[in-house]
Short mmCIF file of C-alpha atoms in Angstrom, two decimals:
data_model
loop_
_atom_site.label_atom_id
_atom_site.label_comp_id
_atom_site.label_asym_id
_atom_site.label_seq_id
_atom_site.Cartn_x
_atom_site.Cartn_y
_atom_site.Cartn_z
CA MET S 39 -11.90 4.45 22.45
CA LYS S 40 -12.31 0.69 22.30
CA LYS S 41 -8.59 0.06 22.22
CA TYR S 42 -7.99 2.39 25.19
CA LEU S 43 -10.78 0.88 27.28
CA LEU S 44 -9.62 -2.62 26.47
CA LEU S 45 -6.10 -1.75 27.64
CA ILE S 46 -7.50 -0.55 30.96
CA LEU S 47 -9.54 -3.72 31.29
CA ILE S 48 -6.64 -6.01 30.38
CA PHE S 49 -4.32 -4.22 32.81
CA SER S 50 -6.79 -4.73 35.64
CA PHE S 51 -7.20 -8.40 34.81
CA VAL S 52 -3.46 -8.99 34.48
CA VAL S 53 -2.85 -7.67 37.99
CA ILE S 54 -5.44 -10.09 39.38
CA ILE S 55 -4.15 -12.97 37.26
CA GLN S 56 -0.58 -12.44 38.40
CA ALA S 57 -1.70 -12.44 42.02
CA GLN S 58 -3.69 -15.63 41.50
CA SER S 59 -1.12 -17.51 39.41
CA GLN S 60 1.35 -17.66 42.28
CA GLN S 61 -1.08 -19.92 44.13
CA LYS S 62 -2.24 -22.09 41.21
CA PRO S 63 -0.99 -25.63 40.87
CA LEU S 64 0.94 -26.51 37.74
CA SER S 65 -2.00 -28.38 36.21
CA VAL S 66 -4.13 -25.23 36.36
CA GLU S 67 -1.33 -23.20 34.77
CA ALA S 68 -1.18 -25.74 31.96
CA LEU S 69 -4.93 -25.47 31.47
CA ASN S 70 -4.69 -21.67 31.36
CA LYS S 71 -2.05 -21.91 28.63
CA LYS S 72 -4.36 -24.24 26.76
CA ILE S 73 -7.22 -21.74 27.05
CA THR S 74 -4.98 -18.98 25.68
CA GLN S 75 -4.01 -21.10 22.68
CA GLN S 76 -7.58 -22.22 22.01
CA ILE S 77 -8.76 -18.60 21.99
CA ALA S 78 -5.91 -17.64 19.65
CA ASP S 79 -7.01 -20.47 17.33
CA GLY S 80 -10.64 -19.36 17.45
CA LYS S 81 -11.73 -22.58 19.19
CA TYR S 82 -14.11 -20.85 21.60
CA ALA S 83 -16.36 -23.83 22.43
CA GLU S 84 -13.30 -25.92 23.30
CA ALA S 85 -11.91 -23.07 25.37
CA ILE S 86 -15.17 -22.96 27.37
CA THR S 87 -14.76 -26.67 28.13
CA THR S 88 -11.22 -26.05 29.36
CA CYS S 89 -12.43 -23.12 31.46
CA ASN S 90 -14.91 -25.49 33.09
CA LEU S 91 -12.03 -27.77 34.10
CA VAL S 92 -10.21 -24.86 35.74
CA ILE S 93 -13.34 -23.65 37.53
CA ALA S 94 -14.00 -27.19 38.78
CA LYS S 95 -10.57 -27.10 40.45
CA GLN S 96 -10.90 -23.47 41.59
CA PRO S 97 -14.58 -22.49 41.92
CA LYS S 98 -13.70 -18.94 43.01
CA ASP S 99 -11.43 -18.21 40.05
CA SER S 100 -13.22 -15.04 38.96
CA ILE S 101 -10.82 -14.36 36.09
CA THR S 102 -11.54 -17.70 34.40
CA ILE S 103 -15.25 -17.13 34.93
CA MET S 104 -14.95 -13.75 33.16
CA VAL S 105 -13.01 -15.35 30.32
CA ARG S 106 -15.63 -18.08 30.01
CA SER S 107 -18.39 -15.48 29.91
CA SER S 108 -16.56 -13.54 27.20
CA LEU S 109 -16.27 -16.75 25.18
CA LYS S 110 -19.99 -17.37 25.52
CA ALA S 111 -20.56 -13.78 24.39
CA ARG S 112 -18.44 -14.46 21.28
CA LEU S 113 -20.66 -17.45 20.53
CA GLY S 114 -23.87 -15.45 20.99
CA LYS S 115 -24.82 -17.12 24.28
CA ASN S 116 -25.70 -13.77 25.80
CA ASP S 117 -28.01 -14.86 28.61
CA GLU S 118 -25.59 -17.58 29.75
CA ALA S 119 -22.68 -15.14 29.76
CA ILE S 120 -24.59 -12.61 31.87
CA ALA S 121 -25.95 -15.27 34.24
CA ASP S 122 -22.42 -16.56 34.88
CA ILE S 123 -21.26 -13.11 35.98
CA LYS S 124 -24.27 -12.50 38.20
CA LYS S 125 -23.81 -15.87 39.86
CA SER S 126 -20.08 -15.49 40.51
CA ILE S 127 -19.97 -11.80 41.52
CA LYS S 128 -22.39 -11.00 44.31
CA ASN S 129 -21.88 -7.24 44.39
CA LYS S 130 -24.31 -5.84 41.85
CA ASP S 131 -22.16 -2.85 40.85
CA SER S 132 -19.10 -5.05 40.32
CA ALA S 133 -21.11 -7.60 38.35
CA ALA S 134 -22.69 -4.88 36.19
CA SER S 135 -19.24 -3.41 35.47
CA VAL S 136 -17.98 -6.76 34.22
CA ILE S 137 -21.13 -7.31 32.14
CA ALA S 138 -20.63 -3.88 30.56
CA TYR S 139 -17.03 -4.76 29.72
CA LEU S 140 -17.90 -8.13 28.11
CA PRO S 141 -18.35 -6.66 24.59
CA LEU S 142 -14.81 -5.30 24.81
CA LEU S 143 -13.38 -8.48 26.32
CA ALA S 144 -15.15 -10.49 23.61
CA GLU S 145 -13.76 -8.10 20.96
CA PHE S 146 -17.12 -7.30 19.42
CA TYR S 147 -15.50 -4.33 17.67
CA ARG S 148 -13.57 -6.67 15.38
CA SER S 149 -16.80 -7.81 13.75
CA ASN S 150 -18.80 -4.59 14.31
CA LYS S 151 -21.10 -6.50 16.65
CA SER S 152 -23.12 -4.30 18.99
CA GLY S 153 -22.77 -4.62 22.76
CA GLU S 154 -26.20 -3.05 23.32
CA TYR S 155 -27.65 -6.21 24.91
CA TYR S 156 -24.92 -6.24 27.55
CA TYR S 157 -24.97 -2.50 28.25
CA LYS S 158 -28.73 -2.51 28.77
CA ALA S 159 -28.55 -5.66 30.91
CA ALA S 160 -25.91 -3.99 33.10
CA ILE S 161 -28.01 -0.82 33.36
CA ALA S 162 -31.07 -2.81 34.40
CA TYR S 163 -29.04 -4.72 37.00
CA ALA S 164 -27.35 -1.64 38.52
CA PRO S 165 -29.23 1.46 37.35
CA LYS S 166 -27.13 3.88 39.42
CA LEU S 167 -23.80 2.65 38.02
CA GLY S 168 -22.29 5.06 35.49
CA LEU S 169 -20.02 2.72 33.50
CA PRO S 170 -22.66 0.84 31.44
CA TYR S 171 -24.32 4.12 30.38
CA PHE S 172 -20.99 5.62 29.43
CA LEU S 173 -19.70 2.63 27.47
CA TYR S 174 -23.00 2.41 25.62
CA GLY S 175 -22.73 6.11 24.80
CA GLY S 176 -19.24 5.51 23.41
CA GLU S 177 -20.47 2.74 21.10
CA LEU S 178 -23.41 4.84 19.92
CA SER S 179 -21.02 7.69 19.13
CA GLU S 180 -18.76 5.47 17.07
CA ASN S 181 -21.79 4.15 15.20
CA GLY S 182 -22.93 7.69 14.35
CA ASP S 183 -25.98 7.88 16.64
CA HIS S 184 -24.78 11.08 18.28
CA LYS S 185 -28.05 12.18 19.87
CA LYS S 186 -28.44 8.96 21.86
CA ALA S 187 -24.69 8.91 22.53
CA MET S 188 -24.89 12.32 24.21
CA GLU S 189 -27.91 11.16 26.19
CA TYR S 190 -26.28 8.02 27.60
CA ALA S 191 -22.85 9.56 28.11
CA GLY S 192 -24.55 12.52 29.84
CA ILE S 193 -26.21 10.13 32.29
CA GLY S 194 -23.20 7.92 32.81
CA TYR S 195 -20.28 10.33 33.16
CA PRO S 196 -21.49 12.12 36.32
CA LEU S 197 -22.13 8.70 37.92
CA LEU S 198 -18.55 7.51 37.31
CA SER S 199 -16.07 7.49 40.15
CA LEU S 200 -13.55 10.35 40.18
CA ASN S 201 -10.83 7.98 38.97
CA GLU S 202 -13.03 6.73 36.14
CA GLN S 203 -13.84 10.30 35.14
CA LYS S 204 -10.12 11.09 34.93
CA ASN S 205 -9.49 8.00 32.81
CA PHE S 206 -12.40 8.56 30.43
CA ILE S 207 -12.54 12.34 30.14
CA ASP S 208 -10.89 12.36 26.70
CA THR S 209 -13.53 9.90 25.48
CA TYR S 210 -16.25 12.09 26.98
CA ALA S 211 -14.87 15.06 25.03
CA GLN S 212 -14.72 12.97 21.86
CA ILE S 213 -18.40 12.09 22.16
CA PHE S 214 -19.23 15.82 22.27
CA TYR S 215 -16.84 16.56 19.39
CA ALA S 216 -18.30 13.82 17.19
CA ALA S 217 -21.79 15.22 17.86
CA GLY S 218 -20.70 18.62 16.57
CA SER S 219 -20.48 20.23 20.01
CA THR S 220 -16.88 21.29 19.44
CA LYS S 221 -16.93 24.22 21.85
CA GLU S 222 -18.03 21.96 24.70
CA ALA S 223 -15.48 19.30 23.67
CA TYR S 224 -12.59 21.75 23.89
CA ALA S 225 -13.94 23.12 27.19
CA ILE S 226 -14.00 19.65 28.75
CA LEU S 227 -10.33 19.12 27.92
CA ASP S 228 -9.35 22.69 28.79
CA SER S 229 -10.74 22.26 32.28
CA VAL S 230 -8.42 19.38 33.15
CA ILE S 231 -5.42 20.80 31.28
CA LYS S 232 -5.67 23.95 33.43
CA GLU S 233 -5.59 21.70 36.48
CA GLY S 234 -2.31 20.23 35.24
CA THR S 235 -3.51 16.75 34.35
CA ASN S 236 -0.84 14.14 33.62
CA ASN S 237 -3.23 12.09 31.47
CA HIS S 238 -1.45 12.20 28.12
CA GLU S 239 -4.58 10.86 26.37
CA VAL S 240 -6.14 14.26 27.08
CA TYR S 241 -3.36 16.07 25.24
CA ILE S 242 -3.40 13.59 22.33
CA ARG S 243 -7.16 14.08 21.97
CA TYR S 244 -6.69 17.86 22.06
CA LEU S 245 -4.09 17.63 19.29
CA ILE S 246 -6.47 15.52 17.22
CA PHE S 247 -9.20 18.14 17.63
CA LEU S 248 -6.83 20.94 16.58
CA ARG S 249 -5.61 18.90 13.61
CA ASN S 250 -9.13 18.02 12.47
CA ASP S 251 -10.11 21.68 12.71
CA LYS S 252 -6.97 22.67 10.74
CA ARG S 253 -5.76 24.91 13.55
CA TYR S 254 -2.23 23.98 12.54
CA PRO S 255 -0.14 26.71 14.25
CA GLU S 256 -1.81 25.95 17.61
CA ALA S 257 -1.48 22.21 17.06
CA ILE S 258 2.24 22.41 16.20
CA SER S 259 2.96 24.77 19.10
CA LEU S 260 1.26 22.45 21.59
CA ALA S 261 2.86 19.33 20.10
CA ASP S 262 6.31 20.94 20.33
CA GLN S 263 5.74 21.88 23.98
CA LEU S 264 4.52 18.40 24.86
CA PHE S 265 7.36 16.64 23.07
CA ASP S 266 10.01 18.91 24.57
CA LYS S 267 8.63 18.22 28.03
CA ASP S 268 7.99 14.49 27.57
CA SER S 269 9.58 12.90 24.48
CA THR S 270 7.13 10.03 24.17
CA GLU S 271 6.23 8.14 21.03
CA ASP S 272 2.60 9.28 21.20
CA TYR S 273 3.43 12.99 21.15
CA LEU S 274 5.94 12.57 18.34
CA TYR S 275 3.50 10.53 16.28
CA ALA S 276 0.76 13.10 16.93
CA ARG S 277 3.03 15.85 15.63
CA TYR S 278 3.90 13.76 12.57
CA LYS S 279 0.17 13.34 11.86
CA ILE S 280 -0.28 17.11 11.95
CA TYR S 281 2.58 17.72 9.52
CA ASN S 282 1.29 14.89 7.36
CA GLN S 283 -2.16 16.48 7.07
CA MET S 284 -0.49 19.83 6.31
CA GLY S 285 1.62 18.21 3.58
CA ASN S 286 4.85 19.61 5.04
CA GLN S 287 7.25 17.06 3.51
CA GLU S 288 10.38 18.37 5.22
CA MET S 289 8.89 18.14 8.71
CA ILE S 290 7.12 14.86 7.91
CA CYS S 291 10.48 13.28 7.15
CA LYS S 292 12.16 14.79 10.20
CA ASP S 293 9.54 13.29 12.51
CA VAL S 294 9.42 9.97 10.64
CA ASP S 295 13.20 9.77 10.97
CA LEU S 296 12.92 10.36 14.74
CA LEU S 297 10.14 7.78 15.04
CA ASN S 298 12.21 5.23 13.16
CA LYS S 299 15.37 6.04 15.12
CA TYR S 300 13.95 5.84 18.64
CA PHE S 301 10.88 3.63 18.33
CA SER S 302 10.04 0.38 16.55
CA GLY S 303 7.59 -0.30 13.73
CA TYR S 304 8.15 2.78 11.57
CA GLU S 305 10.53 1.38 8.93
CA ASN S 306 7.85 1.21 6.27
CA LEU S 307 6.78 4.79 6.99
CA LEU S 308 10.17 6.02 5.74
CA LEU S 309 9.42 4.37 2.41
CA GLU S 310 5.78 5.38 2.21
CA LYS S 311 6.57 9.04 2.80
CA LYS S 312 9.45 8.95 0.30
CA CYS S 313 11.89 10.68 2.60
CA PRO S 314 15.13 11.69 0.83
CA ASP S 315 17.38 9.72 3.17
CA ALA S 316 15.43 6.56 2.39
CA LYS S 317 15.62 6.82 -1.40
CA ALA S 318 17.32 3.96 -3.20
CA ALA S 319 20.70 4.71 -4.77
CA ILE S 320 19.59 3.21 -8.06
CA PHE S 321 21.48 5.37 -10.57
CA PRO S 322 24.26 3.28 -12.14
CA THR S 323 27.93 3.82 -11.43
CA LEU S 324 30.91 1.66 -12.26
CA THR S 325 30.71 0.24 -8.71
CA THR S 326 26.97 -0.47 -8.80
CA THR S 327 25.75 -4.06 -8.78
CA TYR S 328 22.09 -4.78 -9.49
CA VAL S 329 20.95 -8.11 -8.06
CA PHE S 330 17.84 -9.60 -9.68
CA GLU S 331 16.06 -12.75 -8.57
CA VAL S 332 14.98 -14.82 -11.57
CA THR S 333 12.23 -17.41 -11.22
CA THR S 334 11.56 -19.87 -14.04
CA LEU S 335 9.53 -23.05 -14.33
CA LYS S 336 12.71 -25.02 -13.54
CA SER S 337 14.75 -22.98 -11.07
CA VAL S 338 15.39 -19.82 -9.06
CA TYR S 339 18.70 -17.99 -9.28
CA ASN S 340 20.34 -14.57 -9.03
CA PHE S 341 21.13 -12.54 -12.12
CA ASN S 342 23.78 -9.89 -11.36
CA ILE S 343 24.47 -6.79 -13.45
CA THR S 344 27.89 -5.20 -12.88
CA ASN S 345 29.93 -2.38 -14.41
CA PRO S 346 26.84 -0.71 -15.91
CA LYS S 347 27.39 2.20 -18.26
CA VAL S 348 24.10 3.88 -19.08
CA ASN S 349 23.91 6.82 -21.46
CA MET S 350 20.43 7.23 -22.87
CA SER S 351 21.82 9.55 -25.56
CA ASN S 352 24.32 6.94 -26.68
CA GLU S 353 24.99 3.32 -25.65
CA ILE S 354 24.25 1.02 -22.72
CA SER S 355 26.68 -1.68 -21.69
CA PHE S 356 26.99 -4.03 -18.73
CA ASN S 357 28.49 -7.28 -17.53
CA TRP S 358 26.18 -10.01 -16.32
CA ARG S 359 26.49 -13.21 -14.31
CA MET S 360 23.89 -15.89 -13.62
CA GLU S 361 24.52 -17.79 -10.39
CA ALA S 362 23.88 -21.49 -9.71
CA PRO S 363 22.33 -23.56 -11.09
CA VAL S 364 22.83 -21.69 -14.41
CA ASN S 365 26.45 -20.59 -13.86
CA LYS S 366 27.26 -18.48 -16.90
CA ASN S 367 28.28 -14.91 -17.62
CA GLY S 368 28.80 -12.44 -20.40
CA ASN S 369 28.68 -8.88 -21.62
CA VAL S 370 26.00 -6.88 -23.47
CA ILE S 371 26.41 -3.70 -25.51
CA ILE S 372 23.26 -1.96 -26.72
CA SER S 373 23.73 0.37 -29.68
CA LYS S 374 22.69 4.01 -29.81
CA GLU S 375 19.96 3.16 -32.32
CA ALA S 376 18.49 0.48 -30.03
CA VAL S 377 18.71 2.73 -26.96
CA ASN S 378 16.79 5.37 -28.83
CA SER S 379 14.03 3.44 -30.58
CA ALA S 380 13.91 -0.34 -29.87
CA HIS S 381 10.62 -1.88 -28.76
CA ALA S 382 12.04 -5.41 -28.41
CA LEU S 383 13.71 -6.81 -25.27
CA LEU S 384 16.55 -9.30 -24.96
CA ASN S 385 15.55 -11.72 -22.18
CA SER S 386 17.52 -14.81 -23.20
CA PHE S 387 21.29 -14.63 -22.72
CA ALA S 388 24.07 -16.68 -24.23
CA ALA S 389 27.52 -16.72 -22.61
CA GLY S 390 30.04 -14.28 -24.00
CA GLU S 391 29.72 -10.89 -25.65
CA PHE S 392 26.56 -9.73 -27.42
CA TYR S 393 26.11 -6.55 -29.44
CA SER S 394 22.47 -5.53 -29.95
CA THR S 395 21.28 -3.15 -32.64
CA ASP S 396 17.52 -3.78 -32.38
CA LYS S 397 16.84 -4.75 -28.75
CA THR S 398 17.41 -3.32 -25.31
CA SER S 399 17.88 -5.44 -22.19
CA VAL S 400 17.31 -4.66 -18.50
CA TRP S 401 16.62 -1.05 -19.58
CA VAL S 402 13.80 0.10 -21.90
CA SER S 403 14.45 2.46 -24.79
CA ASN S 404 13.78 6.18 -24.96
CA ALA S 405 10.86 5.55 -27.30
CA VAL S 406 9.18 3.07 -24.95
CA PHE S 407 9.69 5.28 -21.91
CA GLN S 408 8.43 8.44 -23.60
CA GLN S 409 5.32 6.71 -24.96
CA ILE S 410 4.51 5.36 -21.49
CA LYS S 411 4.88 8.81 -19.95
CA ASN S 412 3.14 10.77 -22.72
CA ASP S 413 0.50 8.35 -23.98
CA GLY S 414 0.08 5.87 -21.12
CA SER S 415 0.74 2.95 -23.47
CA THR S 416 3.41 1.41 -25.71
CA LEU S 417 4.31 -1.69 -27.74
CA ILE S 418 6.86 -4.18 -26.36
CA LYS S 419 8.09 -7.42 -27.87
CA SER S 420 9.44 -9.44 -24.92
CA GLY S 421 10.17 -12.77 -26.63
CA ASN S 422 9.76 -14.66 -29.87
CA GLY S 423 6.08 -13.80 -30.27
CA ALA S 424 4.47 -10.66 -31.64
CA ALA S 425 4.73 -7.29 -29.91
CA LYS S 426 2.00 -6.55 -27.37
CA LYS S 427 0.36 -3.34 -26.31
CA PHE S 428 1.09 -2.38 -22.70
CA THR S 429 -0.89 0.17 -20.70
CA VAL S 430 -0.07 1.99 -17.48
CA ILE S 431 -1.86 0.44 -14.51
CA ASN S 432 -3.33 2.58 -11.75
CA ASP S 433 -3.27 -0.01 -8.99
CA VAL S 434 -5.78 -0.16 -6.16
CA GLU S 435 -2.87 0.08 -3.72
CA ALA S 436 -1.67 3.61 -4.43
CA MET S 437 1.90 2.90 -3.43
CA SER S 438 2.35 0.28 -6.14
CA THR S 439 2.05 2.90 -8.87
CA GLU S 440 4.82 4.96 -7.33
CA SER S 441 7.24 2.73 -5.47
CA LEU S 442 8.25 -0.81 -4.69
CA VAL S 443 6.65 -0.72 -1.24
CA ALA S 444 3.59 -2.69 -2.30
CA MET S 445 5.64 -5.29 -4.14
CA ASN S 446 7.95 -6.79 -1.53
CA ARG S 447 8.26 -5.18 1.90
CA ASP S 448 11.31 -7.14 3.10
CA VAL S 449 13.23 -6.34 -0.07
CA ASN S 450 12.22 -2.69 -0.03
CA LEU S 451 13.32 -2.11 3.54
CA GLY S 452 16.80 -3.10 2.48
CA MET S 453 16.77 -1.41 -0.91
CA LYS S 454 14.75 1.70 0.04
CA TRP S 455 12.14 3.43 -2.12
CA LEU S 456 12.04 4.49 -5.72
CA ASN S 457 9.38 5.65 -8.15
CA VAL S 458 8.24 3.05 -10.64
CA ILE S 459 5.69 2.88 -13.45
CA HIS S 460 3.61 -0.29 -13.69
CA ILE S 461 2.46 -1.41 -17.16
CA LYS S 462 0.50 -4.49 -18.18
CA SER S 463 -0.20 -6.20 -21.51
CA GLU S 464 -3.69 -6.26 -22.97
CA ASP S 465 -3.89 -10.04 -22.59
CA GLY S 466 -2.96 -9.69 -18.91
CA ARG S 467 -0.08 -12.16 -19.15
CA GLU S 468 2.89 -9.80 -19.00
CA GLU S 469 3.80 -6.94 -16.65
CA PHE S 470 6.70 -4.56 -16.19
CA TRP S 471 7.70 -2.17 -13.42
CA ILE S 472 10.05 0.51 -14.77
CA ASN S 473 12.07 3.08 -12.82
CA ASP S 474 10.45 6.47 -13.43
CA ASP S 475 13.60 8.24 -14.61
CA PRO S 476 14.29 9.03 -18.30
CA GLN S 477 18.04 8.88 -17.60
CA ASN S 478 17.81 5.44 -15.99
CA PRO S 479 14.65 3.57 -17.11
CA ILE S 480 15.75 0.25 -15.64
CA ILE S 481 13.19 -2.56 -15.38
CA THR S 482 12.85 -3.28 -11.66
CA LYS S 483 10.43 -6.17 -12.09
CA MET S 484 8.85 -8.12 -14.91
CA VAL S 485 6.44 -11.02 -15.15
CA LEU S 486 6.35 -12.96 -18.42
CA GLY S 487 3.35 -15.28 -18.24
CA ASP S 488 3.94 -16.80 -21.67
CA THR S 489 7.27 -18.28 -20.56
CA GLY S 490 6.57 -18.64 -16.83
CA MET S 491 9.48 -16.38 -15.95
CA SER S 492 9.62 -13.48 -13.48
CA VAL S 493 12.53 -11.20 -12.65
CA GLU S 494 12.70 -8.81 -9.69
CA LEU S 495 15.34 -6.38 -8.51
CA THR S 496 16.08 -7.40 -4.92
CA GLU S 497 19.28 -5.56 -4.02
CA ILE S 498 21.41 -2.63 -5.11
CA LYS S 499 25.06 -2.83 -4.09
CA THR S 500 27.32 0.19 -4.35
CA LYS S 501 30.56 -1.76 -4.25
CA GLN S 502 31.59 -4.86 -6.13
CA LYS S 503 32.34 -7.88 -4.00
#
């Protein structure tokens, strides 16, 4: 509700500002830019001072007066903020409307600050104006005080203008729905839908009600009709949310793909929902190149694995090349015995060919992988010290236990998603992220606190360059 009301408020102000800005001298425009920057920087007291300079030049600049009042509201100067509006706007209904909007303009919702003082002040100033009652009812509803919310919204809604009622009817229905009066909530929306309303917020709210009530066939049918008629982002996203709650993976991915194709900001959703088309092509082929970024105490460089041959029932072999400033390359062959049972890792490479019978490198052994999957823990010797016990970590961020999404967003958008297992040593100094595939248990990231080194897979190329 708050976001929607704020958009209405901002739109109204922008129209007035645009009309006024054509007549403002350059110095006032510069001051307005300064106010905008000061607000963005959280320098509200300084912004008030700058507003005073603008008002001194243009005493009837109602927009700047509103902005100044909202800044005073942010700083807790409630009486000053209200007095400013009353002084500058002589019409009581207009002044009360602005006072009622100040909590939104001051973004009280960001800090969960109540706008009650302003709503009640507006009601006292213009007791027959519907907006303050209604906005107060909306805040009460969001704060869980449904009885009082129904009371204030019930007073305010009939007093709204017809245009305001059309704009806020979905919010009115939501207040009833949140209070448990679902039959009345549906009836409110049904009444305007039968009249052929073009307010898409009404239809979105209706879809939310159907989804919350798990009336999935009705919700999908309506969403399909709406999207076929008007292929907007909101209707498509609403349908995705329904499929997402249903757990219909096929349809989730179809809608996420459409969202990503035709609208912006949904790239990460492809990864989060693990859609098949967004899965990383991580399984090794002779044309696969794995690019790792290595960070040490002295430098950062790329470590490239090419020509990988991975057979977890036999041997693993690969070519490697370290880019500048290291500039060396070689070849590693890991024996069948090591692939099957080694708990030690080769993390220090000398140029040329190396044949390992007791260590794996880049990939973990069958024994390590199976112990992680079956027991949730294993022993790994990553350097010259003793082996350490590692345990599977169930991260707070759910995605980090299953994919690379939580590790590096920019990298993942290019590389796509994959399942990984995160393990950590008992002393907390070493961590590994391992691809969750017994046929390709490649280490996608590791942090070795004892040596100050970290390695992360940043790119998977399917052709050698």
